[in-house]
CSV table of C-alpha atoms in Angstrom, one decimal:
chain,number,residue,atom,x,y,z
A,1,MET,CA,-4.8,20.8,24.1
A,2,ASN,CA,-1.7,18.9,23.0
A,3,ASN,CA,-2.7,15.6,24.8
A,4,ILE,CA,-3.0,13.1,22.0
A,5,PHE,CA,-4.6,10.4,24.2
A,6,THR,CA,-8.0,12.0,24.9
A,7,TYR,CA,-11.3,10.1,24.7
A,8,ASN,CA,-12.5,12.3,21.8
A,9,LYS,CA,-9.3,11.6,19.7
A,10,ILE,CA,-9.4,7.9,20.5
A,11,TYR,CA,-13.1,7.8,19.5
A,12,LYS,CA,-12.3,9.6,16.2
A,13,ALA,CA,-9.6,7.0,15.5
A,14,TYR,CA,-12.1,4.3,16.2
A,15,LEU,CA,-14.6,5.8,13.7
A,16,ASP,CA,-11.8,5.9,11.1
A,17,CYS,CA,-10.8,2.4,11.8
A,18,ARG,CA,-14.3,0.8,11.6
A,19,GLU,CA,-15.0,2.1,8.1
A,20,ASN,CA,-13.2,-0.9,6.6
A,21,LYS,CA,-13.0,-3.4,9.5
A,22,ARG,CA,-16.4,-3.2,11.2
A,23,ASN,CA,-17.6,-6.7,10.5
A,24,THR,CA,-14.5,-8.6,11.6
A,25,ALA,CA,-14.7,-10.7,14.7
A,26,SER,CA,-12.2,-8.5,16.5
A,27,ALA,CA,-14.2,-5.4,15.6
A,28,LEU,CA,-17.5,-6.9,16.8
A,29,GLU,CA,-15.8,-8.0,20.1
A,30,PHE,CA,-14.4,-4.5,20.6
A,31,GLU,CA,-17.8,-2.8,19.9
A,32,TRP,CA,-19.7,-5.1,22.2
A,33,ASN,CA,-18.4,-3.0,25.1
A,34,LEU,CA,-17.4,0.0,23.1
A,35,GLU,CA,-17.5,2.7,25.7
A,36,GLU,CA,-15.7,0.6,28.3
A,37,ASN,CA,-13.0,-0.5,25.8
A,38,LEU,CA,-12.4,3.1,24.7
A,39,PHE,CA,-12.1,4.4,28.3
A,40,GLN,CA,-9.7,1.5,29.1
A,41,LEU,CA,-7.6,2.2,26.0
A,42,GLU,CA,-7.5,5.9,27.0
A,43,GLU,CA,-6.2,4.9,30.5
A,44,GLU,CA,-3.6,2.5,29.1
A,45,LEU,CA,-2.2,5.1,26.7
A,46,GLN,CA,-2.1,7.9,29.2
A,47,ASN,CA,-0.4,5.7,31.8
A,48,LYS,CA,1.9,4.2,29.2
A,49,THR,CA,0.8,0.7,30.1
A,50,TYR,CA,-0.6,-0.1,26.6
A,51,GLN,CA,0.8,-3.3,25.1
A,52,LEU,CA,0.0,-4.6,21.6
A,53,ASP,CA,-2.1,-7.7,21.4
A,54,ARG,CA,-1.6,-11.0,19.8
A,55,SER,CA,-1.8,-10.9,15.9
A,56,ILE,CA,-3.5,-13.4,13.6
A,57,CYS,CA,-1.0,-14.7,11.0
A,58,PHE,CA,-2.3,-16.0,7.7
A,59,VAL,CA,-1.3,-16.2,4.0
A,60,VAL,CA,-2.9,-14.6,1.0
A,61,THR,CA,-2.0,-15.9,-2.5
A,62,ASP,CA,-3.5,-13.2,-4.8
A,63,PRO,CA,-1.6,-11.9,-6.7
A,64,SER,CA,1.4,-13.7,-5.0
A,65,PRO,CA,1.9,-15.5,-1.7
A,66,ARG,CA,2.3,-13.0,1.2
A,67,GLU,CA,2.4,-13.4,4.9
A,68,ILE,CA,0.0,-11.2,6.8
A,69,PHE,CA,0.0,-10.4,10.5
A,70,ALA,CA,-3.5,-8.9,11.2
A,71,SER,CA,-3.6,-6.8,14.3
A,72,THR,CA,-6.6,-6.8,16.6
A,73,PHE,CA,-9.2,-4.1,16.2
A,74,LYS,CA,-8.0,-2.4,19.3
A,75,ASP,CA,-4.4,-2.2,18.0
A,76,ARG,CA,-5.8,-0.9,14.6
A,77,VAL,CA,-7.4,1.9,16.5
A,78,VAL,CA,-4.1,2.8,18.1
A,79,HIS,CA,-2.4,2.7,14.6
A,80,HIS,CA,-5.0,5.3,13.5
A,81,ILE,CA,-4.3,7.4,16.6
A,82,LEU,CA,-0.7,7.6,15.7
A,83,VAL,CA,-1.1,8.2,11.9
A,84,ASN,CA,-3.8,10.8,12.5
A,85,LYS,CA,-1.4,12.9,14.5
A,86,ILE,CA,1.6,12.7,12.2
A,87,GLU,CA,0.1,12.3,8.7
A,88,LYS,CA,0.0,16.0,8.1
A,89,ALA,CA,3.6,16.4,9.1
A,90,GLY,CA,4.6,13.5,6.8
A,91,GLU,CA,2.7,14.9,3.9
A,92,LYS,CA,4.6,18.2,4.1
A,93,SER,CA,7.9,16.3,3.7
A,94,PHE,CA,6.7,13.8,1.0
A,95,VAL,CA,7.5,14.5,-2.7
A,96,TYR,CA,4.5,15.0,-5.0
A,97,ASP,CA,5.1,11.8,-7.0
A,98,SER,CA,4.8,9.2,-4.3
A,99,TYR,CA,1.4,7.6,-4.8
A,100,ALA,CA,0.8,4.7,-2.3
A,101,CYS,CA,-1.6,5.1,0.6
A,102,ARG,CA,-1.9,8.9,0.4
A,103,LYS,CA,-5.1,10.9,0.1
A,104,GLY,CA,-5.7,12.1,-3.5
A,105,LYS,CA,-3.2,9.6,-4.9
A,106,GLY,CA,-3.4,5.9,-5.7
A,107,THR,CA,-2.7,3.6,-8.6
A,108,HIS,CA,-4.9,5.4,-11.1
A,109,LYS,CA,-3.3,8.8,-10.4
A,110,ALA,CA,0.1,7.2,-10.7
A,111,ALA,CA,-0.9,5.7,-14.1
A,112,GLU,CA,-2.1,9.0,-15.4
A,113,ARG,CA,1.0,10.8,-14.2
A,114,LEU,CA,3.1,8.1,-16.0
A,115,GLN,CA,1.3,8.9,-19.3
A,116,ASP,CA,2.0,12.6,-18.7
A,117,PHE,CA,5.7,11.8,-18.1
A,118,ILE,CA,6.0,9.8,-21.3
A,119,ARG,CA,4.4,12.6,-23.3
A,120,LYS,CA,6.7,15.2,-21.9
A,121,ALA,CA,9.9,13.1,-22.1
A,122,THR,CA,9.2,12.2,-25.7
A,123,ASN,CA,8.2,15.7,-26.7
A,124,ASN,CA,4.7,14.6,-27.6
A,125,TYR,CA,5.9,11.3,-28.9
A,126,ASN,CA,8.4,12.8,-31.4
A,127,LYS,CA,11.6,11.8,-29.7
A,128,LYS,CA,13.0,8.6,-28.1
A,129,ALA,CA,12.9,8.1,-24.3
A,130,TYR,CA,13.7,5.3,-22.0
A,131,TYR,CA,12.5,4.1,-18.6
A,132,LEU,CA,14.4,2.6,-15.7
A,133,GLN,CA,12.2,0.6,-13.4
A,134,LEU,CA,13.5,-0.6,-10.1
A,135,ASP,CA,12.2,-2.5,-7.1
A,136,VAL,CA,13.5,-2.9,-3.5
A,137,LEU,CA,14.5,-6.4,-2.4
A,138,GLY,CA,12.1,-7.7,0.2
A,139,PHE,CA,11.2,-4.1,1.2
A,140,PHE,CA,8.8,-4.6,4.2
A,141,MET,CA,10.8,-7.4,5.6
A,142,ASN,CA,14.0,-5.4,5.5
A,143,ILE,CA,12.9,-2.1,7.0
A,144,ASN,CA,15.4,-1.3,9.7
A,145,HIS,CA,13.7,-0.4,13.0
A,146,ASN,CA,16.5,1.8,14.2
A,147,ILE,CA,16.7,3.8,11.0
A,148,LEU,CA,12.9,4.1,10.8
A,149,TYR,CA,12.7,5.4,14.4
A,150,THR,CA,15.5,7.9,13.7
A,151,ILE,CA,13.6,9.2,10.7
A,152,LEU,CA,10.4,9.4,12.7
A,153,LYS,CA,12.2,11.2,15.6
A,154,LYS,CA,13.7,13.7,13.2
A,155,LEU,CA,10.3,14.5,11.7
A,156,ILE,CA,8.6,14.8,15.1
A,157,LEU,CA,11.2,17.0,16.8
A,158,LYS,CA,10.8,19.5,13.9
A,159,GLN,CA,7.1,20.0,14.7
A,160,GLU,CA,6.0,23.1,16.6
A,161,LYS,CA,4.4,21.1,19.3
A,162,SER,CA,4.7,20.8,23.1
A,163,TYR,CA,7.4,18.7,24.7
A,164,GLN,CA,4.6,16.3,26.0
A,165,TRP,CA,3.1,15.9,22.5
A,166,LYS,CA,6.5,15.0,21.0
A,167,LYS,CA,7.2,12.6,23.9
A,168,ASP,CA,3.9,10.8,23.5
A,169,ILE,CA,4.2,10.5,19.8
A,170,LEU,CA,7.7,9.1,20.0
A,171,TRP,CA,6.7,6.7,22.8
A,172,LEU,CA,3.8,5.3,20.7
A,173,GLY,CA,5.8,5.3,17.5
A,174,LYS,CA,8.6,3.3,19.1
A,175,LYS,CA,6.1,0.9,20.7
A,176,ILE,CA,4.6,0.1,17.2
A,177,ILE,CA,7.9,0.1,15.2
A,178,TYR,CA,9.8,-2.3,17.5
A,179,HIS,CA,6.8,-4.6,18.1
A,180,ASN,CA,7.6,-8.1,16.9
A,181,PRO,CA,4.4,-9.9,16.0
A,182,THR,CA,6.2,-13.3,15.6
A,183,LYS,CA,6.5,-13.5,19.4
A,184,ASN,CA,2.8,-13.7,20.0
A,185,TYR,CA,0.4,-14.8,17.2
A,186,ILE,CA,-2.3,-17.3,16.1
A,187,LYS,CA,-1.8,-19.1,12.8
A,188,LYS,CA,-4.9,-19.2,10.6
A,189,SER,CA,-3.5,-20.7,7.4
A,190,LYS,CA,-2.4,-24.3,6.7
A,191,LYS,CA,1.2,-25.2,6.6
A,192,GLN,CA,1.1,-25.8,2.9
A,193,LYS,CA,0.3,-22.1,2.3
A,194,PHE,CA,3.1,-20.9,4.5
A,195,ASP,CA,5.4,-23.2,2.6
A,196,LEU,CA,4.7,-21.1,-0.5
A,197,ILE,CA,6.4,-18.0,1.0
A,198,PRO,CA,10.1,-17.6,0.2
A,199,PRO,CA,12.1,-17.3,3.4
A,200,ARG,CA,13.2,-13.7,2.5
A,201,LYS,CA,9.6,-12.7,2.5
A,202,SER,CA,8.8,-13.8,6.0
A,203,LEU,CA,9.1,-12.0,9.3
A,204,PHE,CA,9.9,-15.4,10.9
A,205,ASN,CA,13.3,-15.3,9.1
A,206,LYS,CA,14.3,-11.7,9.8
A,207,LYS,CA,16.6,-10.2,12.4
A,208,SER,CA,14.8,-8.8,15.5
A,209,ASN,CA,15.5,-5.2,14.4
A,210,LYS,CA,14.0,-5.6,10.9
A,211,GLY,CA,10.7,-5.9,9.2
A,212,LEU,CA,7.2,-4.4,9.4
A,213,PRO,CA,4.0,-6.5,9.1
A,214,ILE,CA,2.3,-6.0,5.7
A,215,GLY,CA,-1.1,-4.6,5.8
A,216,ASN,CA,-1.0,-2.6,9.0
A,217,TYR,CA,-2.2,1.0,8.6
A,218,SER,CA,0.9,2.2,10.4
A,219,SER,CA,3.1,0.1,8.2
A,220,GLN,CA,1.8,1.9,5.1
A,221,PHE,CA,2.6,5.3,6.5
A,222,PHE,CA,6.0,4.1,7.8
A,223,ALA,CA,6.8,2.7,4.4
A,224,ASN,CA,6.3,6.1,2.8
A,225,LEU,CA,8.3,7.8,5.5
A,226,TYR,CA,11.2,5.4,5.1
A,227,LEU,CA,11.4,5.7,1.3
A,228,ASN,CA,10.8,9.4,1.4
A,229,GLN,CA,14.6,9.5,1.8
A,230,LEU,CA,15.0,7.8,-1.5
A,231,ASP,CA,12.5,10.1,-3.2
A,232,HIS,CA,14.4,13.2,-2.2
A,233,PHE,CA,17.7,11.7,-3.2
A,234,ILE,CA,16.5,10.9,-6.7
A,235,LYS,CA,14.7,14.3,-7.1
A,236,ARG,CA,17.3,16.5,-5.5
A,237,ASN,CA,20.7,14.8,-5.8
A,238,LEU,CA,20.1,13.0,-9.0
A,239,LYS,CA,17.8,15.8,-10.3
A,240,GLN,CA,15.4,13.4,-12.0
A,241,LYS,CA,12.3,15.2,-13.1
A,242,TYR,CA,10.3,12.2,-14.4
A,243,TYR,CA,10.3,10.0,-11.4
A,244,LEU,CA,7.4,8.3,-9.5
A,245,ARG,CA,7.1,5.7,-6.9
A,246,TYR,CA,4.3,3.3,-5.6
A,247,VAL,CA,5.4,1.6,-2.4
A,248,ASP,CA,8.8,0.1,-3.4
A,249,ASP,CA,8.2,0.0,-7.1
A,250,PHE,CA,9.6,3.1,-8.8
A,251,LEU,CA,10.7,4.3,-12.2
A,252,ILE,CA,12.6,7.1,-13.9
A,253,ILE,CA,12.2,8.3,-17.5
A,254,ASP,CA,15.0,10.0,-19.4
A,255,LYS,CA,16.1,10.5,-23.0
A,256,ASN,CA,19.6,9.1,-22.2
A,257,LYS,CA,19.7,5.4,-21.8
A,258,LYS,CA,23.3,5.2,-20.9
A,259,TYR,CA,22.8,7.8,-18.1
A,260,LEU,CA,19.8,5.8,-16.7
A,261,ARG,CA,22.0,2.7,-16.6
A,262,SER,CA,24.6,4.7,-14.6
A,263,LEU,CA,21.9,5.5,-12.0
A,264,ILE,CA,21.4,1.9,-10.9
A,265,LYS,CA,24.7,1.7,-8.9
A,266,LYS,CA,24.2,5.2,-7.4
A,267,ILE,CA,20.7,4.3,-6.2
A,268,ASN,CA,21.7,1.0,-4.8
A,269,LYS,CA,24.6,2.6,-3.0
A,270,PHE,CA,22.2,5.1,-1.4
A,271,LEU,CA,19.8,2.4,-0.4
A,272,LYS,CA,22.5,0.3,1.2
A,273,GLN,CA,24.3,3.1,3.0
A,274,THR,CA,21.3,5.2,4.1
A,275,LEU,CA,18.4,2.8,4.5
A,276,ASP,CA,20.1,-0.7,4.8
A,277,LEU,CA,18.2,-1.9,1.7
A,278,ASP,CA,19.2,-3.4,-1.7
A,279,LEU,CA,17.7,-3.3,-5.1
A,280,ASN,CA,16.1,-6.4,-6.5
A,281,TYR,CA,18.2,-6.7,-9.6
A,282,LYS,CA,16.0,-9.5,-11.0
A,283,LYS,CA,13.2,-6.9,-11.4
A,284,THR,CA,15.3,-4.1,-12.9
A,285,LYS,CA,14.2,-3.0,-16.4
A,286,LEU,CA,15.8,-0.5,-18.7
A,287,LYS,CA,13.8,-0.2,-22.0
A,288,ASP,CA,12.4,2.1,-24.6
A,289,VAL,CA,9.1,3.5,-23.5
A,290,LYS,CA,7.7,2.4,-26.9
A,291,GLU,CA,7.8,-1.2,-25.6
A,292,GLY,CA,5.3,-0.4,-22.9
A,293,ILE,CA,5.8,0.0,-19.2
A,294,ASP,CA,4.3,-2.7,-17.0
A,295,PHE,CA,3.3,-0.7,-13.9
A,296,LEU,CA,0.5,-1.0,-11.4
A,297,GLY,CA,-1.6,-3.4,-13.4
A,298,TYR,CA,-1.4,-1.6,-16.7
A,299,ILE,CA,0.8,-1.7,-19.7
A,300,THR,CA,1.4,2.0,-20.5
A,301,LYS,CA,2.5,2.9,-24.0
A,302,SER,CA,3.1,6.2,-25.7
A,303,ASN,CA,-0.5,7.0,-26.6
A,304,TYR,CA,-2.7,4.3,-25.0
A,305,VAL,CA,-3.0,2.1,-21.9
A,306,LEU,CA,-3.7,-1.7,-21.8
A,307,VAL,CA,-4.9,-3.8,-18.8
A,308,ARG,CA,-2.3,-6.3,-17.7
A,309,LYS,CA,-3.2,-9.9,-18.8
A,310,ARG,CA,-2.7,-11.2,-15.2
A,311,ILE,CA,-5.4,-8.8,-13.9
A,312,ILE,CA,-7.8,-10.0,-16.6
A,313,ASN,CA,-7.1,-13.6,-15.8
A,314,ASN,CA,-7.6,-13.0,-12.1
A,315,LEU,CA,-11.1,-11.7,-12.9
A,316,LYS,CA,-11.9,-14.6,-15.2
A,317,GLN,CA,-10.8,-17.0,-12.4
A,318,LYS,CA,-13.0,-15.3,-9.9
A,319,LEU,CA,-16.0,-15.4,-12.2
A,320,HIS,CA,-15.3,-19.1,-12.8
A,321,ASN,CA,-15.3,-19.6,-9.0
A,322,PHE,CA,-18.7,-17.7,-8.6
A,323,LYS,CA,-20.2,-20.0,-11.3
A,324,LYS,CA,-19.2,-23.1,-9.3
A,325,ILE,CA,-21.0,-22.0,-6.1
A,326,LYS,CA,-24.6,-23.3,-5.8
A,327,GLN,CA,-25.9,-20.2,-4.1
A,328,THR,CA,-23.9,-17.3,-5.4
A,329,ASN,CA,-24.0,-14.0,-3.5
A,330,LEU,CA,-25.0,-11.6,-6.2
A,331,LYS,CA,-24.0,-8.5,-4.3
A,332,ARG,CA,-20.6,-9.8,-3.7
A,333,MET,CA,-20.3,-10.8,-7.3
A,334,GLN,CA,-21.4,-7.3,-8.3
A,335,SER,CA,-18.8,-5.7,-6.0
A,336,THR,CA,-16.0,-7.9,-7.3
A,337,VAL,CA,-16.8,-7.3,-11.0
A,338,ASN,CA,-17.3,-3.5,-10.4
A,339,SER,CA,-13.9,-3.3,-8.7
A,340,TYR,CA,-12.2,-4.8,-11.8
A,341,LEU,CA,-14.4,-2.7,-14.2
A,342,GLY,CA,-13.3,0.4,-12.4
A,343,HIS,CA,-9.7,-0.6,-12.8
A,344,PHE,CA,-10.2,-1.4,-16.5
A,345,SER,CA,-11.9,1.9,-17.1
A,346,HIS,CA,-8.7,3.8,-16.6
A,347,ALA,CA,-7.2,2.0,-19.7
A,348,ASN,CA,-8.3,1.7,-23.3
A,349,SER,CA,-10.5,-1.2,-22.6
A,350,TYR,CA,-14.1,-0.6,-23.9
A,351,LYS,CA,-14.2,-3.8,-25.8
A,352,LEU,CA,-12.8,-5.8,-22.9
A,353,ARG,CA,-15.4,-4.4,-20.5
A,354,LYS,CA,-18.2,-5.1,-23.0
A,355,SER,CA,-17.0,-8.6,-23.4
A,356,ILE,CA,-16.9,-9.1,-19.6
A,357,TYR,CA,-20.6,-8.2,-19.4
A,358,GLU,CA,-21.7,-9.9,-22.6
A,359,ASN,CA,-19.8,-13.2,-22.2
A,360,GLY,CA,-18.0,-13.3,-18.9
A,361,LEU,CA,-21.1,-13.4,-16.5
A,362,GLY,CA,-22.6,-16.4,-18.2
A,363,LYS,CA,-25.9,-17.5,-16.6
A,364,PHE,CA,-25.7,-14.6,-14.1
A,365,LYS,CA,-26.0,-12.0,-16.8
A,366,LYS,CA,-29.8,-12.0,-16.4
A,367,TYR,CA,-29.6,-10.6,-12.9
A,368,PHE,CA,-27.5,-7.6,-13.9
A,369,GLU,CA,-27.7,-4.5,-16.1
A,370,ILE,CA,-24.8,-2.2,-16.9
A,371,ASP,CA,-24.2,1.4,-17.7
A,372,SER,CA,-23.7,2.7,-21.2
A,373,ASN,CA,-19.9,2.8,-20.8
A,374,TYR,CA,-19.7,-0.8,-19.5
A,375,SER,CA,-18.0,0.4,-16.3
A,376,ALA,CA,-20.5,-0.5,-13.5
A,377,LEU,CA,-22.9,-3.4,-12.9
A,378,ARG,CA,-26.2,-2.9,-11.3
A,379,LEU,CA,-28.5,-5.5,-9.9
A,380,LYS,CA,-31.9,-5.6,-11.6
A,381,CYS,CA,-34.8,-4.8,-9.3
């Protein structure tokens, strides 16, 4: 009953994994002999002979240059197996106001919570309040494997599970945490793109006991588990009520600006001593909330929210690119625009959304219609 490496559990992880990755070459290859591959994976996990495969390394440039190590579909299934078994335990330990990669959370919930915090901290906009916004320096590249595994081990040993369950989870967790993708990979981007990445943001320049690949399903969970230590420190030790975090970008709202400034050293000391991390002081902000808070693609002010200009410009550039293509994929264009309209709809952006439809689509407007709130495009029949 406590065996985590059964065929049924592996098959469930496969179903979870294929929701977003089904049409990739790696997924198609895995599904070509699906049953055989699942049985083989079950055998490898049960016998502890499983080894992670070679990753594909490439660079994405939107919104900024990032190095991605994409795991094979088989390894992604294994990531899901692990997270499926420990996610519930992690959720019980996470604070409410951590919003990245968690069910029922996300950027829009975080933006709504931020508005609520501003309203409460300013006593319905009648008093002054300030915000302290902080960022961890090269977060994913500087996660310490030893510290992360210790945190995971502490979480797992607390669970009321069998000895074998704990042993299997810790074996698989250790296998994934300590895996170094730079030892076995295929490069898919040109050298010019890799040159855009600062050395501090690359796994190729990190110590062997540091760094997690960005984008892996397991990395997202481990990031929350790692910074959960910070969340509890700020909430319990520093007793900050108006605090929220999205990945490594976090902020605190308080009425006392001087007190907020005093927290910077305390937080950096905690990060350094407990998690082997540092604050990115270049991104530190301490301002009046009336000036607006640039967070998660929005500029949040006391009583309204604006879409960040960079996000608007990104959409304009993508629309421009669509217009240059001779045979534009209208469904893909619809999906892209709707993604942005969905983001915009959580801000005070009715005129912006209307302008996107009326003016931004250009010659392609004739192929689409839009709902009354200008929040979703539909292809005309």
